[in-house]
Amino acid sequence: MTVTLTTAQAPGRPAHRDGNVLRWLGAYTASTIGDSVYYMALAWAAARTGSASQTGLVLAVGSIPRAVLLLGGGVLADRFGPRRVVVASDTARCLVILGLAGVLLLTSPTVWMLIAVALVFGAADALFLPAVGALPPRLTAASQLARVQGMRGLATRTATVVGAPLGGVAVALGGPVLAFAAAGVLFALSLPLLLAVRMSPLPAEAQDGSAAEPAGTAWRELADGLRHIRRHPLLGPLMLVVAVTELGFVGPLNLGLILLSEERGWGASGMGWVVAAFGIGAGASALLLTVRGRVPRAGLVMCLTVLVGALAIAALAYAPSVPLAAGVALLIGLFVGLGGALCGALTQTAADPAYLGRVTSVSTLFTHALAPLSYPVTGAAVALWGTGPVFVASATLCAAGVVTGLFLAPLRRAELPG
């Protein structure tokens, strides 16, 4: 599949040496670390304020506006430009969190106050996530998008490693007030970097030669974006694979791993080693893609690496010790991380830039909103049949999605730009 580049997108310096990309990466890293600190502060404040069930409600309620508004966030990113939407949503998050920190200097938190903040934050996230995914093609050449996905993966892993301890230290030193203030400052730090990023203009026409003009109302624009995915020879198969594989991966790698650790008596420390190994594997795959910049036969490699990751998930439930489980988790992180980054790069190069916000919102809906709905199913299934059969069933579902992708020639033969 070929991608037509504008003059502004012509190949130049590698993304990891491009100051424009690095400014975006710095902004994204600061904002993602701020996310981690925010969630740590919210969880701590909720646990100190309400009961266990109320704490769960506070942590879960933010996912409601995220799920409901994600597709609309993609429409806004395409209509107004992704940088404007990212800056607006980051500004909203900054003001809300700093405002909460100021209020908590004067009064104690209440459950309803925290629920209101979580709802507003979730709504801002619904705007932020599609827009931030639509930014890279406007920052660098199409040939650098795989490298950018690797850099983004490294930033995400850095935020995971740095954010939670930073939030914990802030809570220990100054309670939720200091932690919320630290999160707000991190969001504020990302804003000048985002404003300094140079944006390439959109192509005048879509890749198929038809003009990509706004369709009128938001509903019509959303329908137009969904139609673009459905009719596209590569995007349709990609979204299908993303939807099915995420349903297979999310349950075992989140709730299932906790239940496996309890079943085996590994405890929190054992689970921590397994999670850390997964993070190391995912970070290694991101570093590999950052250094190489391109993987030949990307569609085929994406499917095969995710298939290996699915097999490793099935094996994880039968690992007899923490070191072996950590080794399997490292392989899962390595292969699934590489497959996910290639999927992101293929999506960004295949989608017409005028539709990229809406395309990103659909893939994000599967990964951040719909797939977590499998948690209750995973928990109930483990209670009935144990971790082994559930992990195998989840891995089978994931493998089925990948094998379907292998039978679809446009995905199997997809290449990244040279």
Short mmCIF file of C-alpha atoms in Angstrom, two decimals:
data_model
loop_
_atom_site.label_atom_id
_atom_site.label_comp_id
_atom_site.label_asym_id
_atom_site.label_seq_id
_atom_site.Cartn_x
_atom_site.Cartn_y
_atom_site.Cartn_z
CA MET A 1 0.00 0.00 0.00
CA THR A 2 1.44 3.34 -1.01
CA VAL A 3 1.17 6.56 0.91
CA THR A 4 1.41 9.92 -0.84
CA LEU A 5 3.43 12.47 1.13
CA THR A 6 3.15 16.20 0.92
CA THR A 7 6.27 18.32 0.61
CA ALA A 8 6.05 19.08 4.33
CA GLN A 9 6.11 15.34 5.02
CA ALA A 10 9.05 14.53 2.77
CA PRO A 11 11.67 12.35 4.45
CA GLY A 12 14.21 14.34 6.44
CA ARG A 13 16.17 13.57 9.56
CA PRO A 14 15.31 10.44 11.61
CA ALA A 15 12.54 10.99 14.15
CA HIS A 16 14.80 10.39 17.15
CA ARG A 17 17.01 13.29 15.97
CA ASP A 18 14.18 15.61 14.98
CA GLY A 19 13.66 18.41 17.49
CA ASN A 20 10.03 18.75 16.45
CA VAL A 21 9.30 15.11 17.26
CA LEU A 22 11.31 15.31 20.47
CA ARG A 23 9.25 18.29 21.67
CA TRP A 24 6.09 16.26 21.06
CA LEU A 25 7.66 13.28 22.84
CA GLY A 26 8.61 15.43 25.85
CA ALA A 27 5.07 16.79 26.07
CA TYR A 28 3.58 13.31 25.76
CA THR A 29 5.94 11.91 28.42
CA ALA A 30 5.18 14.71 30.90
CA SER A 31 1.44 14.30 30.35
CA THR A 32 1.58 10.51 30.70
CA ILE A 33 3.59 10.73 33.93
CA GLY A 34 0.99 13.23 35.13
CA ASP A 35 -1.70 10.63 34.40
CA SER A 36 0.07 8.08 36.62
CA VAL A 37 0.50 10.57 39.46
CA TYR A 38 -3.16 11.63 39.15
CA TYR A 39 -4.47 8.06 39.39
CA MET A 40 -2.24 7.37 42.40
CA ALA A 41 -3.54 10.51 44.14
CA LEU A 42 -7.15 9.74 43.25
CA ALA A 43 -6.90 6.18 44.55
CA TRP A 44 -5.29 7.33 47.79
CA ALA A 45 -7.80 10.12 48.37
CA ALA A 46 -10.73 7.79 47.64
CA ALA A 47 -9.40 5.06 49.95
CA ARG A 48 -8.93 7.57 52.79
CA THR A 49 -12.36 9.14 52.23
CA GLY A 50 -14.83 6.32 51.53
CA SER A 51 -15.39 2.59 51.82
CA ALA A 52 -13.84 -0.04 49.57
CA SER A 53 -16.90 -0.06 47.30
CA GLN A 54 -16.89 3.73 47.10
CA THR A 55 -13.19 3.67 46.23
CA GLY A 56 -13.93 1.27 43.39
CA LEU A 57 -16.74 3.56 42.20
CA VAL A 58 -14.44 6.60 42.15
CA LEU A 59 -11.78 4.73 40.16
CA ALA A 60 -14.27 3.23 37.69
CA VAL A 61 -16.56 6.20 37.02
CA GLY A 62 -14.04 8.01 34.85
CA SER A 63 -14.27 5.26 32.25
CA ILE A 64 -17.93 6.14 31.52
CA PRO A 65 -17.38 9.50 29.77
CA ARG A 66 -14.23 8.07 28.17
CA ALA A 67 -16.24 5.28 26.53
CA VAL A 68 -19.21 7.48 25.59
CA LEU A 69 -17.25 10.42 24.18
CA LEU A 70 -14.22 8.75 22.53
CA LEU A 71 -15.71 8.63 19.03
CA GLY A 72 -16.79 12.25 19.36
CA GLY A 73 -13.25 13.12 20.40
CA GLY A 74 -12.02 11.67 17.11
CA VAL A 75 -14.47 13.87 15.19
CA LEU A 76 -13.24 16.98 17.02
CA ALA A 77 -9.59 16.07 16.36
CA ASP A 78 -10.26 15.86 12.63
CA ARG A 79 -12.45 18.96 12.52
CA PHE A 80 -10.30 21.35 14.57
CA GLY A 81 -6.88 19.72 14.28
CA PRO A 82 -5.33 17.29 16.78
CA ARG A 83 -2.92 19.77 18.39
CA ARG A 84 -5.72 22.17 19.30
CA VAL A 85 -7.70 19.35 20.87
CA VAL A 86 -4.65 17.97 22.73
CA VAL A 87 -3.77 21.43 24.07
CA ALA A 88 -7.38 22.09 25.10
CA SER A 89 -7.79 18.74 26.86
CA ASP A 90 -4.41 18.99 28.62
CA THR A 91 -5.29 22.54 29.73
CA ALA A 92 -8.62 21.31 31.09
CA ARG A 93 -6.93 18.49 33.00
CA CYS A 94 -4.33 20.87 34.38
CA LEU A 95 -6.90 23.40 35.62
CA VAL A 96 -9.21 20.76 37.10
CA ILE A 97 -6.43 18.97 39.00
CA LEU A 98 -4.74 22.15 40.24
CA GLY A 99 -8.18 23.46 41.23
CA LEU A 100 -8.83 20.27 43.20
CA ALA A 101 -5.46 20.63 44.95
CA GLY A 102 -6.40 24.21 45.90
CA VAL A 103 -9.80 23.13 47.23
CA LEU A 104 -8.20 20.36 49.31
CA LEU A 105 -6.01 22.97 51.01
CA LEU A 106 -9.21 24.43 52.47
CA THR A 107 -11.39 21.37 53.04
CA SER A 108 -11.33 17.59 53.19
CA PRO A 109 -12.24 15.58 50.08
CA THR A 110 -15.62 13.92 49.76
CA VAL A 111 -16.58 10.93 47.63
CA TRP A 112 -18.88 13.06 45.47
CA MET A 113 -16.13 15.63 44.90
CA LEU A 114 -13.76 12.91 43.72
CA ILE A 115 -16.46 11.37 41.49
CA ALA A 116 -17.07 14.76 39.85
CA VAL A 117 -13.35 15.22 39.19
CA ALA A 118 -13.05 11.68 37.79
CA LEU A 119 -15.95 12.34 35.41
CA VAL A 120 -14.45 15.60 34.13
CA PHE A 121 -11.02 13.98 33.79
CA GLY A 122 -12.52 11.04 31.89
CA ALA A 123 -14.26 13.43 29.50
CA ALA A 124 -10.98 15.26 28.87
CA ASP A 125 -9.29 11.91 28.26
CA ALA A 126 -11.90 11.10 25.62
CA LEU A 127 -10.70 14.18 23.72
CA PHE A 128 -6.99 13.67 24.44
CA LEU A 129 -6.54 10.04 23.39
CA PRO A 130 -7.77 10.22 19.75
CA ALA A 131 -6.03 13.55 19.18
CA VAL A 132 -2.65 12.45 20.52
CA GLY A 133 -2.82 9.38 18.28
CA ALA A 134 -3.54 11.57 15.25
CA LEU A 135 -0.56 13.89 15.80
CA PRO A 136 2.50 11.86 14.62
CA PRO A 137 1.69 11.87 10.86
CA ARG A 138 1.62 15.68 11.02
CA LEU A 139 5.02 15.85 12.71
CA THR A 140 7.29 13.72 10.56
CA ALA A 141 7.55 11.69 7.36
CA ALA A 142 5.52 8.52 6.91
CA SER A 143 8.77 6.54 6.81
CA GLN A 144 9.46 7.60 10.42
CA LEU A 145 6.09 6.62 11.93
CA ALA A 146 7.24 3.16 13.08
CA ARG A 147 10.15 4.79 14.88
CA VAL A 148 7.77 7.31 16.46
CA GLN A 149 5.60 4.43 17.71
CA GLY A 150 8.67 2.91 19.32
CA MET A 151 9.52 6.23 20.96
CA ARG A 152 5.97 6.56 22.21
CA GLY A 153 6.18 3.06 23.68
CA LEU A 154 9.37 3.99 25.52
CA ALA A 155 7.68 7.11 26.89
CA THR A 156 4.73 5.04 28.10
CA ARG A 157 7.03 2.57 29.88
CA THR A 158 8.99 5.45 31.41
CA ALA A 159 5.78 6.97 32.72
CA THR A 160 4.79 3.64 34.28
CA VAL A 161 8.15 3.28 36.01
CA VAL A 162 8.42 6.92 37.14
CA GLY A 163 4.81 7.99 37.67
CA ALA A 164 3.64 5.56 40.35
CA PRO A 165 6.71 6.03 42.63
CA LEU A 166 6.56 9.80 42.12
CA GLY A 167 2.89 9.79 43.10
CA GLY A 168 3.67 7.63 46.12
CA VAL A 169 6.42 10.00 47.29
CA ALA A 170 4.15 13.01 46.81
CA VAL A 171 1.37 11.36 48.84
CA ALA A 172 3.84 10.41 51.58
CA LEU A 173 5.26 13.96 51.82
CA GLY A 174 2.16 16.07 51.38
CA GLY A 175 -0.85 13.82 51.05
CA PRO A 176 -3.27 13.98 48.10
CA VAL A 177 -2.88 17.77 47.91
CA LEU A 178 0.78 17.57 46.90
CA ALA A 179 0.15 14.60 44.60
CA PHE A 180 -2.67 16.36 42.73
CA ALA A 181 -0.54 19.51 42.52
CA ALA A 182 2.36 17.50 41.07
CA ALA A 183 0.07 15.97 38.44
CA GLY A 184 -1.24 19.42 37.50
CA VAL A 185 2.29 20.80 37.16
CA LEU A 186 3.24 17.92 34.85
CA PHE A 187 0.23 18.66 32.64
CA ALA A 188 1.26 22.34 32.65
CA LEU A 189 4.82 21.43 31.59
CA SER A 190 3.51 19.66 28.50
CA LEU A 191 1.65 22.73 27.21
CA PRO A 192 4.56 24.95 26.06
CA LEU A 193 6.18 21.95 24.38
CA LEU A 194 2.96 21.19 22.49
CA LEU A 195 2.59 24.82 21.45
CA ALA A 196 6.17 24.78 20.09
CA VAL A 197 5.50 21.75 17.86
CA ARG A 198 5.35 22.53 14.12
CA MET A 199 2.49 20.89 12.24
CA SER A 200 2.53 19.77 8.59
CA PRO A 201 -0.55 20.67 6.53
CA LEU A 202 -3.00 18.01 5.46
CA PRO A 203 -2.92 16.77 1.88
CA ALA A 204 -5.45 18.52 -0.32
CA GLU A 205 -7.09 15.24 -1.28
CA ALA A 206 -7.65 11.82 0.20
CA GLN A 207 -5.49 8.91 -0.92
CA ASP A 208 -8.21 7.62 -3.22
CA GLY A 209 -8.38 11.00 -4.98
CA SER A 210 -11.61 12.20 -3.40
CA ALA A 211 -11.72 15.37 -1.36
CA ALA A 212 -11.84 14.86 2.41
CA GLU A 213 -14.12 17.78 3.22
CA PRO A 214 -16.07 18.01 6.50
CA ALA A 215 -19.38 16.21 6.05
CA GLY A 216 -21.50 18.74 7.99
CA THR A 217 -22.81 17.65 11.38
CA ALA A 218 -20.71 15.74 13.88
CA TRP A 219 -22.88 12.65 13.37
CA ARG A 220 -22.32 12.76 9.63
CA GLU A 221 -18.58 13.20 10.10
CA LEU A 222 -18.51 10.23 12.47
CA ALA A 223 -20.47 8.11 9.99
CA ASP A 224 -18.08 9.22 7.26
CA GLY A 225 -15.11 8.11 9.36
CA LEU A 226 -16.65 4.71 10.08
CA ARG A 227 -17.39 4.34 6.37
CA HIS A 228 -13.73 5.16 5.60
CA ILE A 229 -12.64 2.31 7.89
CA ARG A 230 -15.17 -0.15 6.49
CA ARG A 231 -14.28 0.52 2.87
CA HIS A 232 -10.52 0.70 3.33
CA PRO A 233 -8.73 -2.54 2.34
CA LEU A 234 -6.30 -2.38 5.28
CA LEU A 235 -8.01 -0.39 8.05
CA GLY A 236 -11.01 -2.72 8.24
CA PRO A 237 -8.86 -5.84 8.85
CA LEU A 238 -6.66 -3.92 11.30
CA MET A 239 -9.62 -2.78 13.41
CA LEU A 240 -11.01 -6.34 13.38
CA VAL A 241 -7.72 -7.76 14.64
CA VAL A 242 -7.41 -5.03 17.30
CA ALA A 243 -10.95 -5.67 18.58
CA VAL A 244 -10.60 -9.46 18.89
CA THR A 245 -7.03 -9.59 20.20
CA GLU A 246 -7.66 -6.94 22.86
CA LEU A 247 -10.59 -8.97 24.21
CA GLY A 248 -8.21 -11.93 24.46
CA PHE A 249 -5.30 -10.07 26.05
CA VAL A 250 -6.81 -7.64 28.52
CA GLY A 251 -8.42 -10.09 30.95
CA PRO A 252 -5.38 -12.35 31.56
CA LEU A 253 -2.81 -9.55 31.60
CA ASN A 254 -4.68 -7.47 34.18
CA LEU A 255 -7.23 -9.17 36.44
CA GLY A 256 -6.13 -12.70 35.47
CA LEU A 257 -2.54 -12.10 36.58
CA ILE A 258 -3.72 -10.98 40.03
CA LEU A 259 -5.87 -14.10 40.39
CA LEU A 260 -3.02 -16.31 39.14
CA SER A 261 -0.66 -14.88 41.76
CA GLU A 262 -3.21 -15.54 44.51
CA GLU A 263 -3.85 -19.07 43.26
CA ARG A 264 -0.13 -19.92 43.21
CA GLY A 265 0.71 -18.10 46.43
CA TRP A 266 3.22 -15.82 44.75
CA GLY A 267 1.96 -12.77 46.64
CA ALA A 268 2.25 -9.15 45.62
CA SER A 269 6.04 -9.32 45.27
CA GLY A 270 5.83 -12.27 42.88
CA MET A 271 3.22 -10.52 40.78
CA GLY A 272 5.42 -7.42 40.81
CA TRP A 273 8.30 -9.38 39.27
CA VAL A 274 6.04 -10.76 36.56
CA VAL A 275 4.64 -7.32 35.74
CA ALA A 276 8.14 -5.84 35.72
CA ALA A 277 9.32 -8.54 33.29
CA PHE A 278 6.41 -7.75 30.98
CA GLY A 279 7.35 -4.07 31.10
CA ILE A 280 10.99 -4.85 30.30
CA GLY A 281 9.92 -6.92 27.29
CA ALA A 282 7.60 -4.20 26.03
CA GLY A 283 10.29 -1.58 26.55
CA ALA A 284 12.81 -3.69 24.63
CA SER A 285 10.43 -4.00 21.67
CA ALA A 286 9.86 -0.24 21.71
CA LEU A 287 13.62 0.36 21.77
CA LEU A 288 14.13 -2.07 18.90
CA LEU A 289 11.59 -0.25 16.75
CA THR A 290 13.05 3.13 17.72
CA VAL A 291 16.52 2.06 16.59
CA ARG A 292 15.53 0.19 13.42
CA GLY A 293 12.84 2.59 12.31
CA ARG A 294 11.20 0.11 9.97
CA VAL A 295 10.36 -3.60 9.87
CA PRO A 296 9.94 -5.28 6.45
CA ARG A 297 6.61 -7.04 5.80
CA ALA A 298 5.11 -5.21 8.75
CA GLY A 299 1.62 -6.70 8.42
CA LEU A 300 2.88 -10.28 8.44
CA VAL A 301 5.35 -9.59 11.27
CA MET A 302 2.61 -7.90 13.30
CA CYS A 303 0.34 -10.93 13.03
CA LEU A 304 3.09 -13.46 13.77
CA THR A 305 4.46 -11.60 16.80
CA VAL A 306 0.98 -11.25 18.33
CA LEU A 307 0.37 -14.95 17.63
CA VAL A 308 3.55 -15.84 19.56
CA GLY A 309 2.38 -13.55 22.35
CA ALA A 310 -0.97 -15.36 22.46
CA LEU A 311 0.77 -18.73 22.81
CA ALA A 312 2.89 -17.30 25.61
CA ILE A 313 -0.24 -16.13 27.45
CA ALA A 314 -1.57 -19.69 27.42
CA ALA A 315 1.78 -20.92 28.79
CA LEU A 316 1.84 -18.28 31.55
CA ALA A 317 -0.97 -19.97 33.50
CA TYR A 318 1.12 -23.17 33.74
CA ALA A 319 4.43 -21.60 34.78
CA PRO A 320 5.35 -23.40 38.04
CA SER A 321 7.46 -20.62 39.59
CA VAL A 322 7.87 -16.87 39.64
CA PRO A 323 11.16 -16.88 37.62
CA LEU A 324 9.59 -18.97 34.85
CA ALA A 325 6.44 -16.85 34.87
CA ALA A 326 8.59 -13.72 34.63
CA GLY A 327 10.44 -15.20 31.67
CA VAL A 328 7.18 -15.94 29.88
CA ALA A 329 5.87 -12.45 30.70
CA LEU A 330 9.03 -10.95 29.22
CA LEU A 331 8.32 -12.79 25.96
CA ILE A 332 4.70 -11.59 26.03
CA GLY A 333 5.82 -7.99 26.47
CA LEU A 334 8.42 -8.30 23.72
CA PHE A 335 6.19 -9.85 21.06
CA VAL A 336 2.90 -8.17 21.91
CA GLY A 337 4.66 -4.81 22.31
CA LEU A 338 6.25 -5.10 18.88
CA GLY A 339 2.98 -6.21 17.30
CA GLY A 340 1.06 -3.36 18.90
CA ALA A 341 3.59 -0.74 17.77
CA LEU A 342 3.51 -2.07 14.20
CA CYS A 343 -0.29 -1.99 14.30
CA GLY A 344 -0.19 1.66 15.32
CA ALA A 345 2.30 2.53 12.58
CA LEU A 346 0.27 0.71 9.92
CA THR A 347 -2.89 2.49 11.05
CA GLN A 348 -1.25 5.91 10.83
CA THR A 349 0.25 5.31 7.40
CA ALA A 350 -2.86 3.66 5.93
CA ALA A 351 -5.49 6.13 7.15
CA ASP A 352 -5.99 9.33 5.23
CA PRO A 353 -4.78 12.10 7.60
CA ALA A 354 -8.15 13.85 7.39
CA TYR A 355 -9.76 10.79 9.03
CA LEU A 356 -6.98 9.86 11.43
CA GLY A 357 -8.64 11.24 14.56
CA ARG A 358 -11.76 9.19 13.91
CA VAL A 359 -9.75 6.08 13.02
CA THR A 360 -7.69 6.45 16.21
CA SER A 361 -10.85 6.92 18.27
CA VAL A 362 -12.22 3.59 17.02
CA SER A 363 -9.05 1.64 17.88
CA THR A 364 -8.84 3.43 21.24
CA LEU A 365 -12.46 2.55 21.96
CA PHE A 366 -11.54 -1.13 21.67
CA THR A 367 -8.37 -0.87 23.77
CA HIS A 368 -9.43 1.60 26.50
CA ALA A 369 -13.20 1.21 26.78
CA LEU A 370 -14.70 -2.02 25.45
CA ALA A 371 -11.93 -4.53 26.20
CA PRO A 372 -11.93 -3.77 29.99
CA LEU A 373 -15.56 -4.90 30.04
CA SER A 374 -14.14 -8.45 29.92
CA TYR A 375 -12.91 -8.14 33.53
CA PRO A 376 -16.16 -9.38 35.14
CA VAL A 377 -16.29 -12.27 32.65
CA THR A 378 -12.67 -13.17 33.38
CA GLY A 379 -13.24 -13.09 37.15
CA ALA A 380 -16.38 -15.24 36.96
CA ALA A 381 -14.70 -17.73 34.62
CA VAL A 382 -11.66 -18.09 36.87
CA ALA A 383 -13.96 -18.70 39.84
CA LEU A 384 -15.68 -21.52 37.92
CA TRP A 385 -12.81 -23.19 36.05
CA GLY A 386 -9.52 -21.82 37.42
CA THR A 387 -6.82 -19.75 35.74
CA GLY A 388 -5.44 -22.38 33.35
CA PRO A 389 -8.54 -22.92 31.18
CA VAL A 390 -9.37 -19.20 31.20
CA PHE A 391 -5.88 -18.21 30.06
CA VAL A 392 -6.01 -20.83 27.31
CA ALA A 393 -9.45 -19.67 26.18
CA SER A 394 -8.30 -16.03 26.11
CA ALA A 395 -5.17 -16.95 24.18
CA THR A 396 -7.30 -18.93 21.71
CA LEU A 397 -9.56 -15.92 21.14
CA CYS A 398 -6.53 -13.72 20.57
CA ALA A 399 -4.96 -16.25 18.20
CA ALA A 400 -8.23 -16.50 16.28
CA GLY A 401 -8.17 -12.77 15.65
CA VAL A 402 -4.58 -12.91 14.41
CA VAL A 403 -5.17 -15.95 12.19
CA THR A 404 -8.14 -14.14 10.66
CA GLY A 405 -5.77 -11.28 9.88
CA LEU A 406 -3.32 -13.67 8.24
CA PHE A 407 -6.04 -14.87 5.86
CA LEU A 408 -6.75 -11.27 4.78
CA ALA A 409 -4.27 -10.48 2.02
CA PRO A 410 -4.22 -6.64 2.43
CA LEU A 411 -3.10 -7.02 6.05
CA ARG A 412 -0.73 -9.93 5.43
CA ARG A 413 1.01 -8.03 2.63
CA ALA A 414 0.97 -4.57 4.26
CA GLU A 415 4.26 -2.68 4.23
CA LEU A 416 5.43 0.44 6.01
CA PRO A 417 6.82 3.23 3.81
CA GLY A 418 10.49 2.87 3.01
#
